[in-house]
Amino acid sequence: MTEVSVAKDDVAATGDLVALRNVNKHFGALHVLQDIDLTIARGEVVVVIGPSGSGKSTLCRTINRLETIDSGTITIDGKPLPQEGRELARLRADVGMVFQSFNLFAHKTVLDNVILGQVKVRKADKQKAEEKARALLDRVGVGAQADKYPAQLSGGQQQRVAIARALAMDPKVMLFDEPTSALDPEMINEVLEVMQQLARDGMTMIVVTHEMGFARSAANRVVFMADGRIVEEATPDQFFSNPRSDRAKDFLSKILHH
Amino acid sequence: MFDFLEDYDLLGAFWTTVQLTLLSAVGSLIWGTLLAAMRVSPVPLMRGFGTAYVNIVRNIPLTVIILFASLGLSQTLSINLGADDFDSINFRLAVLGLIVYTAAFVCEALRSGINTVPVGQAEAARAIGLSFGQVLTLVVLPQAFRSSVTPLANVLIALTKNTTVAAAIGVAEAALLMKEMIENEAQLLLISAIIAVGFVILTLPTGLILGWVGKKVAVKR
């Protein structure tokens, strides 16, 4: 028994893609991340949930250093996050990010949004980049909108373009920072379906969301945060049917029964 | 009534005004953009330089800057910007002075444009791995320029009229000609009106055209 579990641990250790160790961050007096320890294995889908202000978005943003941390270490694929500069830019290219407010480049067409990073960061050939961009836009179901500007698209379409833009960089891991929170209800599913497909394809994903349905169906693991701490980590089944902490029970009772 | 005009090169003088305006506009757009980039850069030294430059230069009267270019640079330090006759030395010094001065205003117009670009645009650009320079030149500045067209038009109009200060160091532009005509002819009101109309002809279309362009290129969000 012991031998088996040791072997398992070894596999997990080499398979770790993202590792946060003892991460702390303050916004002024607010201790927004407190001693965060979290590892995400290759191919794993981790959903981070919790009440507003629990630090889950901040956690997500520290992983590609859009937020700096005060102490602790974050490693991606074994390499610690570098300081601001060329090295960091290279690392960010490997970490796809999808924002709550889409953040598509407003002065560029949908197609150019997906091409830009490939050409300017990956130094891809313009022609190849365009082919790949069109394929990705088709894959997320907005191929027909390629020549429009972001403002001409619905929120759900914009968010799917944003996913395509991130995928165009061939990221090792994708971060989703409340990707459906700014969407009208009828557009949430079209985005979640794309994310679910991505999860099935084996993409490593860290998803901050309030969509419990997505957490149940797509997550390998649920991380529950409150007041800057990770309070509970469990499989979706365990977490939703039998939460251990009072904080999680309280949270779930507020969102699940009405 | 307009007979006396035949003795003066009115078109030539306004042509000099146009040349002063265009050269200074291009120069101050370039230098002003660099200053704006400094003011938003993450490097404290550059930010400090940009802020200091803008706050010092925009508070010095243009006349002082242009006179310093002539008396200080040319006559004291013999910096003549590669020209050797009096007219081209002063013309080039006037352009230099106008660039130094106007760039501060271009910088601030652009910075107000940069402030209209949502933070998320730069974050998304950083998140796909663009460097600071690329974030600025590919994502932030193109959007900032589009929303700065109207304020930049104001700067350009002000610049057109500010070229008259070059008369102080003897550049043969419209205002110097006006002074000369007023000294020689007894037509004060008429001469002033002609020069005023000339400037309106230059600046009115600038404002109208750039106003239209500004609306046309505005980034839809």
Tab-separated table of C-alpha atoms in Angstrom, chain A residues 61 64-66 84 89 92-93 95 97 99 103-108 116-117 120-121 123 151 165 169, chain B residues 42 118-131 134 138-140 142-143 146 219-221:
chain	number	residue	atom	x	y	z
A	61	ARG	CA	-3.948	36.774	-11.652
A	64	ASN	CA	0.889	34.985	-14.770
A	65	ARG	CA	2.085	37.824	-12.563
A	66	LEU	CA	-0.553	40.370	-13.521
A	84	GLU	CA	9.136	41.879	-15.171
A	89	ALA	CA	6.775	37.935	-21.368
A	92	ARG	CA	3.086	34.680	-20.099
A	93	ALA	CA	2.859	33.495	-23.686
A	95	VAL	CA	-0.097	30.849	-19.873
A	97	MET	CA	-5.680	34.041	-19.786
A	99	PHE	CA	-10.780	37.776	-18.456
A	103	ASN	CA	-10.517	42.579	-23.156
A	104	LEU	CA	-10.381	41.970	-26.879
A	105	PHE	CA	-8.221	44.577	-28.614
A	106	ALA	CA	-10.900	47.083	-29.567
A	107	HIS	CA	-9.058	48.583	-32.559
A	108	LYS	CA	-8.405	45.250	-34.268
A	116	LEU	CA	-1.402	39.354	-33.160
A	117	GLY	CA	0.280	37.216	-30.510
A	120	LYS	CA	4.527	39.332	-32.650
A	121	VAL	CA	5.396	36.897	-29.852
A	123	LYS	CA	7.166	35.048	-34.692
A	151	ALA	CA	-17.798	45.862	-30.364
A	165	ARG	CA	-6.889	34.307	-28.822
A	169	MET	CA	-0.414	30.853	-28.296
B	42	PRO	CA	7.485	51.479	-15.479
B	118	PRO	CA	-9.141	50.514	-20.380
B	119	VAL	CA	-6.521	48.821	-18.187
B	120	GLY	CA	-7.801	45.464	-19.430
B	121	GLN	CA	-6.464	46.179	-22.919
B	122	ALA	CA	-2.898	46.406	-21.636
B	123	GLU	CA	-3.429	43.427	-19.326
B	124	ALA	CA	-4.683	41.266	-22.181
B	125	ALA	CA	-1.716	42.370	-24.275
B	126	ARG	CA	0.720	41.475	-21.491
B	127	ALA	CA	-1.079	38.187	-20.930
B	128	ILE	CA	-0.343	36.969	-24.468
B	129	GLY	CA	3.344	37.690	-23.926
B	130	LEU	CA	3.869	41.083	-25.568
B	131	SER	CA	6.765	43.136	-24.182
B	134	GLN	CA	4.881	46.041	-27.932
B	138	LEU	CA	0.598	47.644	-30.836
B	139	VAL	CA	-2.284	48.035	-28.420
B	140	VAL	CA	-2.291	51.121	-26.198
B	142	PRO	CA	-2.979	53.087	-31.519
B	143	GLN	CA	-6.119	53.380	-29.393
B	146	ARG	CA	-7.559	57.622	-32.034
B	219	VAL	CA	-12.571	53.120	-31.151
B	220	LYS	CA	-15.968	51.572	-30.526
B	221	ARG	CA	-16.265	49.744	-27.236
